[in-house]
Amino acid sequence: MVKRRRFAIVTAAVASLTLVAACNNNSGSGTASGGSGTTGTAVTGGTLNLLGSGDVDYMDPNISYYSSGYLNLRMWSRQLFTYPAEQGQTTNPVADLATELPTAANGGISADGKTYKIKIRTGAKWNTSPARQVTAADLVRGVKRTANPVQPFGGIPDFASLIVGYQAFQNGFAKVAKTPQAIADYIEKTPLPGVEAKDQTTVVFHLTHPATYFVDMLTLPAFSPAPVEVLKYLPASTELGNHEISDGPYQVDSWVPTKSINYSRNPAWDPATDPIRKAYVDKIVVNETVSQESIQQQLQTGTASADLEFDMSPAPSQLPALIAKKDPNLNLGDTSSSNPYVVYNTVSPNNTKALTDVRVRQAISYAINRDHIIQVLGGPTVNPPLSHVLPDAITGSKQNDPYPYNPDKAKQLLAAAGHPHLTLKLLYRNSSEGGSKAFQTIQQDLAKVGITVVGVPSPNADFYVKYLQVPTVAQRGVWDLSLAGWAPDWYGNAALSFFNPLYFGQPSFPPIGSNFGLYNNPAATALIKQATDAPTTDAAAALWAQADAKVMADAPFFPITSPKNANYHAAQVNNAVYIPAIQNFDPTNVWLASGKQG
Amino acid sequence: MTAIMEVVEAPQIQGRSPFTLAMRRLRRDKVAMVSLAVIALIVLMAVFAPVFAHLTGHPPNEQYRDTGLTPDGLPRGPDGTFWLGTDDLGRDVLVRIAYGARVSLLVGVAATAITVAVGIVLGLAAGFLGGIVDTVLARLIDVVLSVPFLLVAIALVSVTGPSLTITVLVIGFFSWASVARIVRGQVLSLREREFVEAARSLGAGDTRIMFVDILPNVLAPVIVYTTLLVPVVIVTQATLSFLGLGLPPPTADWGGMINEAQAYYTTAWWFILFPGLALLITTLAFNLFGDGVRDAFDPRADRS
Amino acid sequence: MTPLLRIEDVHKEFPTQRREVVHAVDGVSLEVRRGETLGLVGETGCGKSTLARCIARLYDVTSGSVWFDGHDITSSSRRELRALRRSVQVIFQDPYGSLNPRRRVGSIIGDPFAIHGIAAGPERKKKVQELMELVGLNPEHYNRFPAEFSGGQRQRIGVARALALRPKLVICDEPVSALDVSIQAQIINLLADLQHEFDLTYVFISHDLSVVRHVSDRIAVMYLGKIVEVAPTEELFGQTRHPYTRALLSALPVADPDTADSREQIILAGDIPSAVGPPTGCRFHTRCPKAGAVCGSSEPPLEPVLDDGPEHRTACFFPLTIGENLSAAVLKAS
């Protein structure tokens, strides 16, 4: 039912295992990031140079699903709500195009929690000629575009059953010809009952059940408004990418896929309507053809033509040195992800079905030394330990370490379960350095309690498609243990984004969900359902904490770390605030020191 | 010429085969002999890898997370405990290089053996039997030689999953064609020689003529090629491992070590240097020895 | 008593790269009697070696038939041929090329035993060493390689190998032409001794008439794939009938320089015509000083001419009479 950023995590798993980062919880208010903050007075002007090795996924707000795409959209696409570039607040949504956060008190949320009424700021305009107000109809159009049959948005399962009529709308859309004309006709003529343009600037959402996380979810760029002009092009096409219309502080001057993106100021943008983006620099240039080594070198030497990373991070082997000298330009930011974690195949027929016995799974959890894995992955600074389901910054996260390293306990449990010696098959990606290291370390640890671990290396491309996403592969016992990673689609109130796809019983089984070990406990499922429908955020948080403890007791997986994301900026970059959603510093809020504005 | 004069005049009854003569020339080649000594040392290192583990007290796959790894998970440099430092999991690089020699030599020898055996048989068949057999095999040789080896190897390994067997088979499958081509060329001229007709007049069948009469005459170039093929195979195996297509961890092998060390070359030079040196020295020794063998078997020196 | 070997109207053609056909042997009938030595002479390229290989069944004949010891072996199966190999052996011209340079002499001579599964191990070694002794080689050289022997010794190795299976017929294909003259006599004597000792029949091929004259009981002369004259040795030399035979004989070196002066020297005009498109009629008519009109249009049969007996057959419309001077014929022709 829910299919979240699994593919994002493919990259993220490689990236954060190798590229990691660290500091402290809420996006680096600690040592590393602080230096960029508040020294001197902000200077306007200059060109901000971003260096990277890859491109955006799509130059299309309603389709893009990756952090590099989100970084690009930060410049020219606005949402109803977004995360501010404010230390400590970067996972709390604030009003962007919307005039204010909806609450029951201000009438934005109905009493039953199923209707949201949101007003768009007057004066927020598209850079059409003449410039034109962003309207509620534009927002409805944007939401409709996510369901297009050419390239549907990857995160649809998050809300398909939440927004009234969305599923039916999408089913109808799937039958439409894949031409701009047919798509435009369907969008303009087919109503989506759950998203309604009440008047020119008022949009109303109708939900099938209360959802305390709904505002958080609306920060997804998929919920951006779309002007009527974009209907001339196929969704996610390169032609559209070169004719996008901006409502943000910058506009795309040119985009050469895999080579470069150039942005300049958007004359239609009125700073008075945008409390989030200060837009200090005049131009932004992305160079997508620079190697990781070269990027790091240029950022450290302080040349004016290198300011920020685009899609790259400092090499993991260089991090300890940068951390040790407390480099003020390094930031170790929160990812709110659980990556990697060890999945247990709870239906494995191997070893006379030993893994179906909760005592065996608990024993394995006691026998894996989390500290060892963390150490070989780069140490606790970049990989702070995570011992339960929800990372710290997610609403409902509650400290809980049910399986501290204890090989004796593990042996007792194995003996009690009648499995003193096991042979387990561990599936991992052989091209992932972190996967290979974690496998070898787990192999060593488990050998000490009498468990033999045999590696099942998989090519990157097959890992999900041929193994984890196929339930019969798990049922056949092709693997007993595997390594996966998970990142939420949004931040803050995002516990649903973990539990629904990973531990929600049958509906969360692959290929729709990502419950690869086919964990299924009706008690846990009931708790998750309850938390999803909770009327208030506080009630939800308490229920999520209960669900977390329940799942941990069943030991369907073993969490290891919620890794930090490392980012580095040049010394001339000021007010560099890391935002987890874009996995980078917010380029619309940095300013360049005078003399270094090349 | 001196050597040949000696042979004719020597009172010994045991004949000097061209092979014996080549060996004698080889023994006088200082570079080749030094290379051979180096190869012998590497073989000894591979055979006695457990002794390295015993002397240092470090089994090849044991991770020393306290003494062999920084708290940040970085390798530790050479010291009294770890003579060549540790790798990214806190394992002894020296011991792993010794164990890695086993893989390199085993693959080097096994894949070369398959290559040469298949190449000889198919080359003999193509050259000697001629006709449709030759046409088919010659085309097959052309096809195999024109296949982009690494691409197919990568594709194949990603389908079957990496293992020692598949590494050996992949290398063998893509290398036999060169041997077959050499053998075929030789056989094409050899089969017109009178001694083949002589064998036929004695009643020898095709199989016997191929393997008893012709084979000994193609061995010299094959031996030369084989000696030069071993280092190529070793490097190929390391390349596959380097690309993550070699032996699955935790087995130690040089290509895999170099691959793992890549990320650390600025911070842990020993981790990439020593496995790299091991690979370099081994292939250099085999190449120099192969050059010596080629000189010793040079056909110009072969006439008597 | 049937002849040991009889061939009838044997043709052997080879296709060339240019899709032409070489008529290497073009309708030869011949018989070889038990215990005799039949000499086969002709210029290089006349087809005598091809004929030898057809007789030994190293080649399949294109048409015609080959009879050995009363059996038709023209289209024998591989298995039958294996048995034939024990009875028919070949001594090759080149003692360098016919011995495998990479194998020891002992194994080379032992090959026949190995191939036919006759003797193995110490027994084979003993037999090989006996053979070596028989042909005049030091048996202690059993483990040497061919390269360590002289040309004459190597040909002895070839002889030993051919004799290993006690064959009935030995085809000697120019066995001494690659050797020094001083060595030739040794080998020829060896062959004569062995013939006597083992009751062998030889087909002795050579382009050297003096050698053939020395060893042969009868001689057949070949020109362009055909036999032009066959006769007992002394009769061929004494009553030469075919102009081509006469031309060959005239080229013989003579030991006594005085007699040499009195002999006429016949230099044949032109080259041997190509075997791809041989001349019509008598193959020799293009170069024959005595050729008449009939020679170019019809082929002369191989049969006794003039007053010759059945043993002496000649394929010529204008055979030479005794004492006839070919030079006169040359004058007459021009």
mmCIF file with all atom_site columns, N, CA, C and O in Angstrom, chain A residues 293 317 320 372 375-376 378-379 428 430 433 437 439-441 443-445 459 462, chain B residues 61-63 65 69-74 88-89 91 158 244 249-250 263-265 267:
data_model
loop_
_atom_site.group_PDB
_atom_site.id
_atom_site.type_symbol
_atom_site.label_atom_id
_atom_site.label_alt_id
_atom_site.label_comp_id
_atom_site.label_asym_id
_atom_site.label_entity_id
_atom_site.label_seq_id
_atom_site.pdbx_PDB_ins_code
_atom_site.Cartn_x
_atom_site.Cartn_y
_atom_site.Cartn_z
_atom_site.occupancy
_atom_site.B_iso_or_equiv
_atom_site.pdbx_formal_charge
_atom_site.auth_seq_id
_atom_site.auth_comp_id
_atom_site.auth_asym_id
_atom_site.auth_atom_id
_atom_site.pdbx_PDB_model_num
ATOM 1   N N  . GLU A 1 293 ? 36.551 14.182  -5.725  1.00 0.00 ? 293 GLU A N  1
ATOM 2   C CA . GLU A 1 293 ? 37.844 14.656  -5.214  1.00 0.00 ? 293 GLU A CA 1
ATOM 3   C C  . GLU A 1 293 ? 38.058 16.119  -5.553  1.00 0.00 ? 293 GLU A C  1
ATOM 4   O O  . GLU A 1 293 ? 38.485 16.918  -4.724  1.00 0.00 ? 293 GLU A O  1
ATOM 5   N N  . SER A 1 317 ? 36.647 8.673   4.059   1.00 0.00 ? 317 SER A N  1
ATOM 6   C CA . SER A 1 317 ? 37.959 8.506   4.677   1.00 0.00 ? 317 SER A CA 1
ATOM 7   C C  . SER A 1 317 ? 38.555 9.854   5.074   1.00 0.00 ? 317 SER A C  1
ATOM 8   O O  . SER A 1 317 ? 39.472 9.919   5.879   1.00 0.00 ? 317 SER A O  1
ATOM 9   N N  . PRO A 1 320 ? 37.076 11.803  9.179   1.00 0.00 ? 320 PRO A N  1
ATOM 10  C CA . PRO A 1 320 ? 37.669 11.859  10.533  1.00 0.00 ? 320 PRO A CA 1
ATOM 11  C C  . PRO A 1 320 ? 38.627 13.035  10.704  1.00 0.00 ? 320 PRO A C  1
ATOM 12  O O  . PRO A 1 320 ? 38.627 13.702  11.742  1.00 0.00 ? 320 PRO A O  1
ATOM 13  N N  . HIS A 1 372 ? 30.459 -2.349  16.806  1.00 0.00 ? 372 HIS A N  1
ATOM 14  C CA . HIS A 1 372 ? 31.432 -2.809  15.811  1.00 0.00 ? 372 HIS A CA 1
ATOM 15  C C  . HIS A 1 372 ? 31.061 -2.333  14.417  1.00 0.00 ? 372 HIS A C  1
ATOM 16  O O  . HIS A 1 372 ? 31.895 -1.835  13.666  1.00 0.00 ? 372 HIS A O  1
ATOM 17  N N  . GLN A 1 375 ? 31.582 1.294   14.077  1.00 0.00 ? 375 GLN A N  1
ATOM 18  C CA . GLN A 1 375 ? 32.999 1.652   13.968  1.00 0.00 ? 375 GLN A CA 1
ATOM 19  C C  . GLN A 1 375 ? 33.501 1.468   12.539  1.00 0.00 ? 375 GLN A C  1
ATOM 20  O O  . GLN A 1 375 ? 34.133 2.359   11.967  1.00 0.00 ? 375 GLN A O  1
ATOM 21  N N  . VAL A 1 376 ? 33.225 0.291   11.934  1.00 0.00 ? 376 VAL A N  1
ATOM 22  C CA . VAL A 1 376 ? 33.759 0.059   10.595  1.00 0.00 ? 376 VAL A CA 1
ATOM 23  C C  . VAL A 1 376 ? 33.068 0.956   9.560   1.00 0.00 ? 376 VAL A C  1
ATOM 24  O O  . VAL A 1 376 ? 33.612 1.195   8.481   1.00 0.00 ? 376 VAL A O  1
ATOM 25  N N  . GLY A 1 378 ? 32.594 4.069   10.098  1.00 0.00 ? 378 GLY A N  1
ATOM 26  C CA . GLY A 1 378 ? 33.137 5.420   10.233  1.00 0.00 ? 378 GLY A CA 1
ATOM 27  C C  . GLY A 1 378 ? 33.019 6.003   11.628  1.00 0.00 ? 378 GLY A C  1
ATOM 28  O O  . GLY A 1 378 ? 33.323 7.170   11.839  1.00 0.00 ? 378 GLY A O  1
ATOM 29  N N  . GLY A 1 379 ? 32.573 5.207   12.573  1.00 0.00 ? 379 GLY A N  1
ATOM 30  C CA . GLY A 1 379 ? 32.535 5.681   13.944  1.00 0.00 ? 379 GLY A CA 1
ATOM 31  C C  . GLY A 1 379 ? 31.224 6.350   14.305  1.00 0.00 ? 379 GLY A C  1
ATOM 32  O O  . GLY A 1 379 ? 30.435 6.721   13.435  1.00 0.00 ? 379 GLY A O  1
ATOM 33  N N  . TYR A 1 428 ? 23.588 -9.279  0.557   1.00 0.00 ? 428 TYR A N  1
ATOM 34  C CA . TYR A 1 428 ? 24.075 -7.902  0.591   1.00 0.00 ? 428 TYR A CA 1
ATOM 35  C C  . TYR A 1 428 ? 24.520 -7.493  -0.806  1.00 0.00 ? 428 TYR A C  1
ATOM 36  O O  . TYR A 1 428 ? 24.747 -8.328  -1.664  1.00 0.00 ? 428 TYR A O  1
ATOM 37  N N  . ASN A 1 430 ? 27.154 -6.464  -3.267  1.00 0.00 ? 430 ASN A N  1
ATOM 38  C CA . ASN A 1 430 ? 28.617 -6.602  -3.268  1.00 0.00 ? 430 ASN A CA 1
ATOM 39  C C  . ASN A 1 430 ? 29.309 -5.326  -3.732  1.00 0.00 ? 430 ASN A C  1
ATOM 40  O O  . ASN A 1 430 ? 30.481 -5.126  -3.460  1.00 0.00 ? 430 ASN A O  1
ATOM 41  N N  . GLU A 1 433 ? 30.306 -0.666  -0.540  1.00 0.00 ? 433 GLU A N  1
ATOM 42  C CA . GLU A 1 433 ? 31.391 -0.845  0.415   1.00 0.00 ? 433 GLU A CA 1
ATOM 43  C C  . GLU A 1 433 ? 30.842 -1.065  1.823   1.00 0.00 ? 433 GLU A C  1
ATOM 44  O O  . GLU A 1 433 ? 31.264 -1.954  2.543   1.00 0.00 ? 433 GLU A O  1
ATOM 45  N N  . LYS A 1 437 ? 31.199 -4.363  4.257   1.00 0.00 ? 437 LYS A N  1
ATOM 46  C CA . LYS A 1 437 ? 31.825 -4.246  5.581   1.00 0.00 ? 437 LYS A CA 1
ATOM 47  C C  . LYS A 1 437 ? 30.881 -4.739  6.677   1.00 0.00 ? 437 LYS A C  1
ATOM 48  O O  . LYS A 1 437 ? 31.285 -5.476  7.583   1.00 0.00 ? 437 LYS A O  1
ATOM 49  N N  . PHE A 1 439 ? 28.440 -6.833  6.393   1.00 0.00 ? 439 PHE A N  1
ATOM 50  C CA . PHE A 1 439 ? 28.327 -8.283  6.295   1.00 0.00 ? 439 PHE A CA 1
ATOM 51  C C  . PHE A 1 439 ? 29.492 -8.977  6.995   1.00 0.00 ? 439 PHE A C  1
ATOM 52  O O  . PHE A 1 439 ? 29.310 -9.892  7.800   1.00 0.00 ? 439 PHE A O  1
ATOM 53  N N  . GLN A 1 440 ? 30.709 -8.532  6.687   1.00 0.00 ? 440 GLN A N  1
ATOM 54  C CA . GLN A 1 440 ? 31.877 -9.220  7.244   1.00 0.00 ? 440 GLN A CA 1
ATOM 55  C C  . GLN A 1 440 ? 31.950 -9.066  8.754   1.00 0.00 ? 440 GLN A C  1
ATOM 56  O O  . GLN A 1 440 ? 32.392 -9.966  9.472   1.00 0.00 ? 440 GLN A O  1
ATOM 57  N N  . THR A 1 441 ? 31.505 -7.917  9.242   1.00 0.00 ? 441 THR A N  1
ATOM 58  C CA . THR A 1 441 ? 31.543 -7.684  10.681  1.00 0.00 ? 441 THR A CA 1
ATOM 59  C C  . THR A 1 441 ? 30.484 -8.530  11.397  1.00 0.00 ? 441 THR A C  1
ATOM 60  O O  . THR A 1 441 ? 30.756 -9.149  12.433  1.00 0.00 ? 441 THR A O  1
ATOM 61  N N  . GLN A 1 443 ? 29.322 -11.291 10.294  1.00 0.00 ? 443 GLN A N  1
ATOM 62  C CA . GLN A 1 443 ? 29.806 -12.671 10.179  1.00 0.00 ? 443 GLN A CA 1
ATOM 63  C C  . GLN A 1 443 ? 30.730 -13.007 11.354  1.00 0.00 ? 443 GLN A C  1
ATOM 64  O O  . GLN A 1 443 ? 30.622 -14.059 11.974  1.00 0.00 ? 443 GLN A O  1
ATOM 65  N N  . GLN A 1 444 ? 31.642 -12.063 11.663  1.00 0.00 ? 444 GLN A N  1
ATOM 66  C CA . GLN A 1 444 ? 32.579 -12.268 12.763  1.00 0.00 ? 444 GLN A CA 1
ATOM 67  C C  . GLN A 1 444 ? 31.852 -12.332 14.106  1.00 0.00 ? 444 GLN A C  1
ATOM 68  O O  . GLN A 1 444 ? 32.121 -13.205 14.931  1.00 0.00 ? 444 GLN A O  1
ATOM 69  N N  . ASP A 1 445 ? 30.916 -11.421 14.308  1.00 0.00 ? 445 ASP A N  1
ATOM 70  C CA . ASP A 1 445 ? 30.206 -11.368 15.588  1.00 0.00 ? 445 ASP A CA 1
ATOM 71  C C  . ASP A 1 445 ? 29.370 -12.626 15.826  1.00 0.00 ? 445 ASP A C  1
ATOM 72  O O  . ASP A 1 445 ? 29.411 -13.217 16.905  1.00 0.00 ? 445 ASP A O  1
ATOM 73  N N  . PRO A 1 459 ? 24.324 -8.184  -7.184  1.00 0.00 ? 459 PRO A N  1
ATOM 74  C CA . PRO A 1 459 ? 24.595 -6.927  -7.893  1.00 0.00 ? 459 PRO A CA 1
ATOM 75  C C  . PRO A 1 459 ? 23.578 -5.882  -7.463  1.00 0.00 ? 459 PRO A C  1
ATOM 76  O O  . PRO A 1 459 ? 22.454 -6.211  -7.094  1.00 0.00 ? 459 PRO A O  1
ATOM 77  N N  . ASP A 1 462 ? 20.065 -6.007  -8.969  1.00 0.00 ? 462 ASP A N  1
ATOM 78  C CA . ASP A 1 462 ? 19.183 -7.124  -8.635  1.00 0.00 ? 462 ASP A CA 1
ATOM 79  C C  . ASP A 1 462 ? 18.687 -7.080  -7.192  1.00 0.00 ? 462 ASP A C  1
ATOM 80  O O  . ASP A 1 462 ? 17.733 -7.766  -6.840  1.00 0.00 ? 462 ASP A O  1
ATOM 81  N N  . ASN B 2 61  ? 40.919 -13.334 8.599   1.00 0.00 ? 61  ASN B N  1
ATOM 82  C CA . ASN B 2 61  ? 39.627 -12.648 8.606   1.00 0.00 ? 61  ASN B CA 1
ATOM 83  C C  . ASN B 2 61  ? 39.280 -12.052 9.963   1.00 0.00 ? 61  ASN B C  1
ATOM 84  O O  . ASN B 2 61  ? 38.195 -11.540 10.167  1.00 0.00 ? 61  ASN B O  1
ATOM 85  N N  . GLU B 2 62  ? 40.215 -12.142 10.909  1.00 0.00 ? 62  GLU B N  1
ATOM 86  C CA . GLU B 2 62  ? 39.934 -11.626 12.245  1.00 0.00 ? 62  GLU B CA 1
ATOM 87  C C  . GLU B 2 62  ? 40.014 -10.097 12.243  1.00 0.00 ? 62  GLU B C  1
ATOM 88  O O  . GLU B 2 62  ? 40.979 -9.524  11.729  1.00 0.00 ? 62  GLU B O  1
ATOM 89  N N  . GLN B 2 63  ? 38.981 -9.463  12.781  1.00 0.00 ? 63  GLN B N  1
ATOM 90  C CA . GLN B 2 63  ? 38.967 -8.002  12.826  1.00 0.00 ? 63  GLN B CA 1
ATOM 91  C C  . GLN B 2 63  ? 39.443 -7.533  14.191  1.00 0.00 ? 63  GLN B C  1
ATOM 92  O O  . GLN B 2 63  ? 38.862 -7.884  15.204  1.00 0.00 ? 63  GLN B O  1
ATOM 93  N N  . ARG B 2 65  ? 39.333 -4.676  16.270  1.00 0.00 ? 65  ARG B N  1
ATOM 94  C CA . ARG B 2 65  ? 38.668 -3.373  16.272  1.00 0.00 ? 65  ARG B CA 1
ATOM 95  C C  . ARG B 2 65  ? 39.272 -2.412  17.290  1.00 0.00 ? 65  ARG B C  1
ATOM 96  O O  . ARG B 2 65  ? 39.099 -1.210  17.173  1.00 0.00 ? 65  ARG B O  1
ATOM 97  N N  . LEU B 2 69  ? 42.113 -0.631  14.430  1.00 0.00 ? 69  LEU B N  1
ATOM 98  C CA . LEU B 2 69  ? 41.172 0.293   13.812  1.00 0.00 ? 69  LEU B CA 1
ATOM 99  C C  . LEU B 2 69  ? 41.026 1.503   14.728  1.00 0.00 ? 69  LEU B C  1
ATOM 100 O O  . LEU B 2 69  ? 40.969 1.356   15.941  1.00 0.00 ? 69  LEU B O  1
ATOM 101 N N  . THR B 2 70  ? 40.962 2.688   14.146  1.00 0.00 ? 70  THR B N  1
ATOM 102 C CA . THR B 2 70  ? 40.703 3.860   14.967  1.00 0.00 ? 70  THR B CA 1
ATOM 103 C C  . THR B 2 70  ? 39.225 3.844   15.358  1.00 0.00 ? 70  THR B C  1
ATOM 104 O O  . THR B 2 70  ? 38.421 3.148   14.722  1.00 0.00 ? 70  THR B O  1
ATOM 105 N N  . PRO B 2 71  ? 38.861 4.633   16.371  1.00 0.00 ? 71  PRO B N  1
ATOM 106 C CA . PRO B 2 71  ? 37.432 4.673   16.743  1.00 0.00 ? 71  PRO B CA 1
ATOM 107 C C  . PRO B 2 71  ? 36.543 5.129   15.584  1.00 0.00 ? 71  PRO B C  1
ATOM 108 O O  . PRO B 2 71  ? 35.378 4.787   15.518  1.00 0.00 ? 71  PRO B O  1
ATOM 109 N N  . ASP B 2 72  ? 37.150 5.894   14.635  1.00 0.00 ? 72  ASP B N  1
ATOM 110 C CA . ASP B 2 72  ? 36.381 6.337   13.469  1.00 0.00 ? 72  ASP B CA 1
ATOM 111 C C  . ASP B 2 72  ? 36.381 5.304   12.357  1.00 0.00 ? 72  ASP B C  1
ATOM 112 O O  . ASP B 2 72  ? 35.933 5.582   11.249  1.00 0.00 ? 72  ASP B O  1
ATOM 113 N N  . GLY B 2 73  ? 36.959 4.145   12.620  1.00 0.00 ? 73  GLY B N  1
ATOM 114 C CA . GLY B 2 73  ? 36.927 3.099   11.621  1.00 0.00 ? 73  GLY B CA 1
ATOM 115 C C  . GLY B 2 73  ? 37.986 3.244   10.544  1.00 0.00 ? 73  GLY B C  1
ATOM 116 O O  . GLY B 2 73  ? 37.854 2.692   9.463   1.00 0.00 ? 73  GLY B O  1
ATOM 117 N N  . LEU B 2 74  ? 39.071 4.002   10.825  1.00 0.00 ? 74  LEU B N  1
ATOM 118 C CA . LEU B 2 74  ? 40.142 4.120   9.843   1.00 0.00 ? 74  LEU B CA 1
ATOM 119 C C  . LEU B 2 74  ? 41.208 3.056   10.112  1.00 0.00 ? 74  LEU B C  1
ATOM 120 O O  . LEU B 2 74  ? 41.442 2.678   11.252  1.00 0.00 ? 74  LEU B O  1
ATOM 121 N N  . ASP B 2 88  ? 40.508 -1.727  6.295   1.00 0.00 ? 88  ASP B N  1
ATOM 122 C CA . ASP B 2 88  ? 39.389 -0.927  6.781   1.00 0.00 ? 88  ASP B CA 1
ATOM 123 C C  . ASP B 2 88  ? 38.486 -1.679  7.745   1.00 0.00 ? 88  ASP B C  1
ATOM 124 O O  . ASP B 2 88  ? 37.523 -1.114  8.255   1.00 0.00 ? 88  ASP B O  1
ATOM 125 N N  . LEU B 2 89  ? 38.774 -2.976  7.974   1.00 0.00 ? 89  LEU B N  1
ATOM 126 C CA . LEU B 2 89  ? 38.016 -3.707  8.996   1.00 0.00 ? 89  LEU B CA 1
ATOM 127 C C  . LEU B 2 89  ? 38.942 -4.131  10.130  1.00 0.00 ? 89  LEU B C  1
ATOM 128 O O  . LEU B 2 89  ? 38.612 -5.011  10.912  1.00 0.00 ? 89  LEU B O  1
ATOM 129 N N  . ARG B 2 91  ? 41.899 -5.683  9.868   1.00 0.00 ? 91  ARG B N  1
ATOM 130 C CA . ARG B 2 91  ? 42.556 -6.966  9.656   1.00 0.00 ? 91  ARG B CA 1
ATOM 131 C C  . ARG B 2 91  ? 43.995 -6.737  9.199   1.00 0.00 ? 91  ARG B C  1
ATOM 132 O O  . ARG B 2 91  ? 44.332 -5.686  8.647   1.00 0.00 ? 91  ARG B O  1
ATOM 133 N N  . SER B 2 158 ? 27.360 -10.760 -12.963 1.00 0.00 ? 158 SER B N  1
ATOM 134 C CA . SER B 2 158 ? 26.194 -10.179 -12.291 1.00 0.00 ? 158 SER B CA 1
ATOM 135 C C  . SER B 2 158 ? 24.987 -11.112 -12.395 1.00 0.00 ? 158 SER B C  1
ATOM 136 O O  . SER B 2 158 ? 24.076 -11.024 -11.599 1.00 0.00 ? 158 SER B O  1
ATOM 137 N N  . GLY B 2 244 ? 34.601 -5.625  -7.997  1.00 0.00 ? 244 GLY B N  1
ATOM 138 C CA . GLY B 2 244 ? 33.588 -6.240  -7.139  1.00 0.00 ? 244 GLY B CA 1
ATOM 139 C C  . GLY B 2 244 ? 32.995 -7.494  -7.740  1.00 0.00 ? 244 GLY B C  1
ATOM 140 O O  . GLY B 2 244 ? 31.938 -7.958  -7.325  1.00 0.00 ? 244 GLY B O  1
ATOM 141 N N  . PRO B 2 249 ? 33.644 -11.510 -0.247  1.00 0.00 ? 249 PRO B N  1
ATOM 142 C CA . PRO B 2 249 ? 34.305 -11.369 1.040   1.00 0.00 ? 249 PRO B CA 1
ATOM 143 C C  . PRO B 2 249 ? 33.826 -12.453 2.003   1.00 0.00 ? 249 PRO B C  1
ATOM 144 O O  . PRO B 2 249 ? 32.743 -13.004 1.773   1.00 0.00 ? 249 PRO B O  1
ATOM 145 N N  . PRO B 2 250 ? 34.557 -12.786 3.044   1.00 0.00 ? 250 PRO B N  1
ATOM 146 C CA . PRO B 2 250 ? 35.763 -12.088 3.482   1.00 0.00 ? 250 PRO B CA 1
ATOM 147 C C  . PRO B 2 250 ? 37.051 -12.644 2.871   1.00 0.00 ? 250 PRO B C  1
ATOM 148 O O  . PRO B 2 250 ? 38.126 -12.256 3.316   1.00 0.00 ? 250 PRO B O  1
ATOM 149 N N  . ALA B 2 263 ? 39.222 3.977   -1.250  1.00 0.00 ? 263 ALA B N  1
ATOM 150 C CA . ALA B 2 263 ? 38.609 5.084   -0.526  1.00 0.00 ? 263 ALA B CA 1
ATOM 151 C C  . ALA B 2 263 ? 39.566 5.668   0.517   1.00 0.00 ? 263 ALA B C  1
ATOM 152 O O  . ALA B 2 263 ? 39.306 6.718   1.066   1.00 0.00 ? 263 ALA B O  1
ATOM 153 N N  . TYR B 2 264 ? 40.667 4.940   0.773   1.00 0.00 ? 264 TYR B N  1
ATOM 154 C CA . TYR B 2 264 ? 41.521 5.349   1.880   1.00 0.00 ? 264 TYR B CA 1
ATOM 155 C C  . TYR B 2 264 ? 42.905 5.796   1.438   1.00 0.00 ? 264 TYR B C  1
ATOM 156 O O  . TYR B 2 264 ? 43.793 5.923   2.249   1.00 0.00 ? 264 TYR B O  1
ATOM 157 N N  . TYR B 2 265 ? 43.095 6.020   0.125   1.00 0.00 ? 265 TYR B N  1
ATOM 158 C CA . TYR B 2 265 ? 44.475 6.219   -0.309  1.00 0.00 ? 265 TYR B CA 1
ATOM 159 C C  . TYR B 2 265 ? 45.080 7.506   0.238   1.00 0.00 ? 265 TYR B C  1
ATOM 160 O O  . TYR B 2 265 ? 46.277 7.617   0.366   1.00 0.00 ? 265 TYR B O  1
ATOM 161 N N  . THR B 2 267 ? 44.385 8.602   3.290   1.00 0.00 ? 267 THR B N  1
ATOM 162 C CA . THR B 2 267 ? 44.529 8.499   4.744   1.00 0.00 ? 267 THR B CA 1
ATOM 163 C C  . THR B 2 267 ? 45.277 7.247   5.181   1.00 0.00 ? 267 THR B C  1
ATOM 164 O O  . THR B 2 267 ? 45.808 7.209   6.264   1.00 0.00 ? 267 THR B O  1
#
